[in-house]
C-alpha cells in the first residue's frame, strides 16, 4: 500500500469513495448518513492545497495508482484531528484505514503534536469500536478541548446527533528533534605558556 498526498485529478474519485462508504449505513437505519453529499470539490481542493489530504493506493493491483481510501485532517488545539477517513467498500478489510491513520500519527508526531482526535458514531461497528481497537479512547466531557466542542456543536447542527456520537483520542509520543552536533573546542594557543614539563614554551631559537 502506498500513502501519498492527493492530486487534483484524485478529487472526483474521493467523492465516489465517500458515496460508496456511506451506503453500509443504510442497513443500520441511518439513511440520513448514507444520503449525505460527499465533500464538495472546492473543499477537497482546499485540503489538498493545504497538504492535509492523503490517499491510499495499491500500485501492484489492477487499480494501480487510483485511490482506494483517503483521509482529511485539521490541526485542532494540540492534536491532528481526523476530519474524514473513508475507504472504498470494495477494498475493505485490507488495513487501508489503519494505514492512513498510521501515516497521520507519524506525521503529527514529527510536528510535535501530542495526539490524534476524531468524532464518530458510538454504535456503528466500523466506527467507535474499530477506533478503540487501534488505540483510540473515548474522551469524557471535561476532557474536550474548545476546538473539539466547536466541532461537536457543528455536527449537532448538521443533524448527526440523532445517533450517539463521541470524541476519541489516540495519544502520541512526539519525535524528539535531533540534538545539534557538539561544537569542537578551539585548539588552545600554547605560545608563551608552560608546557607539560613545567618549562616555559618560547617561540624562536635560543
Coordinates of C-alpha atoms in Angstrom, one line a residue:
X1 CA 0.0 0.0 0.0
X2 CA 1.2 3.5 -0.8
X3 CA 0.2 6.6 1.0
X4 CA 0.7 9.9 -0.9
X5 CA -0.6 13.4 -1.0
X6 CA -3.8 13.8 -3.1
X7 CA -3.7 15.2 -6.6
X8 CA -6.3 17.4 -8.1
X9 CA -7.2 14.6 -10.5
X10 CA -8.0 12.3 -7.5
X11 CA -10.7 14.5 -6.1
X12 CA -13.7 13.2 -8.1
X13 CA -12.6 9.7 -7.1
X14 CA -12.6 10.7 -3.4
X15 CA -16.2 11.8 -3.8
X16 CA -17.1 8.4 -5.3
X17 CA -15.4 6.7 -2.4
X18 CA -17.4 8.8 0.0
X19 CA -20.7 7.9 -1.6
X20 CA -19.8 4.2 -1.6
X21 CA -18.6 4.3 2.0
X22 CA -21.9 5.8 3.1
X23 CA -24.0 3.0 1.7
X24 CA -23.5 0.5 4.6
X25 CA -25.1 3.0 7.0
X26 CA -28.4 2.4 5.2
X27 CA -28.6 -1.1 6.5
X28 CA -28.4 0.3 10.1
X29 CA -31.4 2.6 9.6
X30 CA -29.1 5.6 9.0
X31 CA -30.2 6.7 5.6
X32 CA -29.6 10.3 6.5
X33 CA -25.9 9.5 6.7
X34 CA -25.9 7.3 3.6
X35 CA -27.6 10.0 1.6
X36 CA -25.3 12.8 2.8
X37 CA -23.5 14.5 -0.1
X38 CA -19.7 13.9 -0.3
X39 CA -17.3 16.8 0.4
X40 CA -17.6 19.3 -2.5
X41 CA -14.7 19.6 -4.9
X42 CA -13.7 23.1 -3.7
X43 CA -13.5 21.9 -0.1
X44 CA -11.4 18.9 -1.1
X45 CA -9.2 21.2 -3.2
X46 CA -8.7 23.5 -0.1
X47 CA -7.5 20.5 1.9
X48 CA -5.2 19.4 -1.0
X49 CA -3.6 22.8 -1.3
X50 CA -3.0 22.9 2.4
X51 CA -1.4 19.4 2.2
X52 CA -3.9 18.0 4.5
X53 CA -5.4 15.3 2.2
X54 CA -3.8 12.0 1.7
X55 CA -4.8 8.9 -0.3
X56 CA -4.0 5.2 -0.2
X57 CA -3.3 3.4 -3.4
X58 CA -2.1 -0.1 -4.4
X59 CA 0.4 0.3 -7.3
X60 CA 0.7 -3.5 -7.6
X61 CA -3.1 -4.1 -8.1
X62 CA -5.3 -3.6 -11.1
X63 CA -6.4 -0.3 -9.7
X64 CA -2.8 1.0 -9.9
X65 CA -2.5 4.5 -8.6
X66 CA -6.2 5.0 -8.2
X67 CA -7.2 6.0 -4.6
X68 CA -8.8 3.2 -2.6
X69 CA -9.2 5.4 0.5
X70 CA -8.5 8.9 1.8
X71 CA -8.2 11.0 4.9
X72 CA -8.6 14.7 5.7
X73 CA -7.1 16.2 8.8
X74 CA -7.0 19.6 10.6
X75 CA -4.8 20.8 13.4
X76 CA -7.1 21.3 16.4
X77 CA -5.6 22.5 19.7
X78 CA -2.7 20.2 20.5
X79 CA -3.7 17.4 18.1
X80 CA -4.2 16.5 14.5
X81 CA -8.0 16.0 14.1
X82 CA -9.2 13.4 11.6
X83 CA -12.0 15.2 9.8
X84 CA -12.8 12.3 7.5
X85 CA -11.4 8.9 6.7
X86 CA -13.1 6.7 4.2
X87 CA -12.3 3.5 2.3
X88 CA -14.0 2.1 -0.8
X89 CA -16.0 -0.9 0.5
X90 CA -14.6 -2.9 -2.5
X91 CA -11.2 -2.6 -0.8
X92 CA -12.4 -3.2 2.8
X93 CA -10.5 -5.5 5.2
X94 CA -7.1 -4.7 3.8
X95 CA -5.9 -2.4 6.5
X96 CA -6.3 0.7 4.4
X97 CA -7.9 2.8 7.1
X98 CA -5.4 1.7 9.6
X99 CA -2.5 2.6 7.3
X100 CA -4.0 6.1 6.6
X101 CA -4.3 6.7 10.3
X102 CA -0.8 5.4 11.0
X103 CA 0.5 7.8 8.4
X104 CA -1.2 10.7 10.2
X105 CA 0.1 9.6 13.5
X106 CA 3.7 9.6 12.3
X107 CA 3.2 13.0 10.6
X108 CA 1.6 14.5 13.7
X109 CA 4.4 13.1 16.0
X110 CA 7.1 14.7 13.8
X111 CA 5.3 18.0 14.1
X112 CA 5.3 17.8 17.9
X113 CA 1.6 17.1 18.3
X114 CA 0.5 15.1 21.2
X115 CA -2.4 13.2 19.8
X116 CA -4.9 12.3 17.0
X117 CA -8.6 13.1 17.6
X118 CA -11.8 12.3 15.8
X119 CA -15.6 12.2 16.3
X120 CA -17.5 9.1 15.4
X121 CA -20.7 7.1 16.0
X122 CA -20.7 5.1 19.2
X123 CA -22.8 2.1 18.0
X124 CA -21.6 1.6 14.4
X125 CA -19.2 -1.4 14.3
X126 CA -16.8 0.2 11.9
X127 CA -16.7 3.5 13.8
X128 CA -16.0 3.8 17.6
X129 CA -15.4 0.0 18.2
X130 CA -12.9 -0.1 15.3
X131 CA -11.1 3.0 16.5
X132 CA -10.9 1.6 20.0
X133 CA -9.1 -1.5 18.6
X134 CA -6.4 0.7 17.0
X135 CA -5.6 2.7 20.1
X136 CA -8.2 5.5 20.5
X137 CA -10.2 6.1 23.7
X138 CA -13.4 7.9 24.3
X139 CA -12.9 11.4 25.9
X140 CA -15.1 12.4 28.8
X141 CA -17.0 15.7 28.6
X142 CA -14.5 17.5 30.8
X143 CA -11.6 16.3 28.6
X144 CA -13.0 18.0 25.5
X145 CA -11.0 21.0 24.3
X146 CA -12.5 24.2 22.9
X147 CA -11.8 23.0 19.4
X148 CA -13.5 19.7 19.9
X149 CA -16.5 21.3 21.5
X150 CA -16.9 23.6 18.4
X151 CA -16.7 20.5 16.1
X152 CA -19.3 18.7 18.1
X153 CA -21.6 21.8 18.0
X154 CA -21.3 22.0 14.2
X155 CA -22.1 18.3 13.9
X156 CA -25.2 18.7 16.0
X157 CA -26.4 21.5 13.8
X158 CA -25.9 19.2 10.8
X159 CA -28.2 16.6 12.4
X160 CA -25.6 13.9 13.3
X161 CA -26.5 13.8 16.9
X162 CA -29.7 11.9 16.2
X163 CA -27.4 8.9 16.9
X164 CA -24.9 8.7 19.8
X165 CA -21.5 10.2 19.0
X166 CA -18.3 10.6 20.9
X167 CA -14.9 12.2 20.6
X168 CA -12.0 9.9 20.7
X169 CA -8.2 10.5 21.1
X170 CA -5.1 8.5 20.5
X171 CA -2.0 9.7 22.4
X172 CA 1.2 10.2 20.5
X173 CA 4.8 10.4 21.6
X174 CA 6.4 13.4 19.8
X175 CA 9.5 12.5 17.9
X176 CA 12.4 14.2 19.6
X177 CA 14.3 16.7 17.5
X178 CA 17.9 15.7 16.9
X179 CA 20.4 17.5 19.2
X180 CA 22.8 19.8 17.5
X181 CA 26.2 18.4 16.9
X182 CA 28.6 19.4 19.7
X183 CA 31.0 22.1 18.8
X184 CA 34.7 21.2 18.5
X185 CA 36.6 23.1 21.2
X186 CA 39.2 25.5 19.8
X187 CA 42.8 24.4 19.9
X188 CA 44.5 26.5 22.7
X189 CA 47.4 28.8 21.8
X190 CA 50.3 27.4 23.8
X191 CA 52.8 30.1 22.8
X192 CA 54.2 31.7 25.9
X193 CA 52.6 29.2 28.3
X194 CA 54.0 26.4 30.4
X195 CA 54.4 23.0 28.7
X196 CA 53.7 19.7 30.3
X197 CA 57.1 19.6 32.0
X198 CA 56.6 23.0 33.6
X199 CA 59.1 24.7 31.3
X200 CA 58.0 27.9 29.5
X201 CA 57.4 27.3 25.8
X202 CA 59.1 30.2 24.0
X203 CA 58.8 30.8 20.2
X204 CA 62.1 31.1 18.2
X205 CA 65.7 29.9 18.8
X206 CA 67.9 30.1 21.9

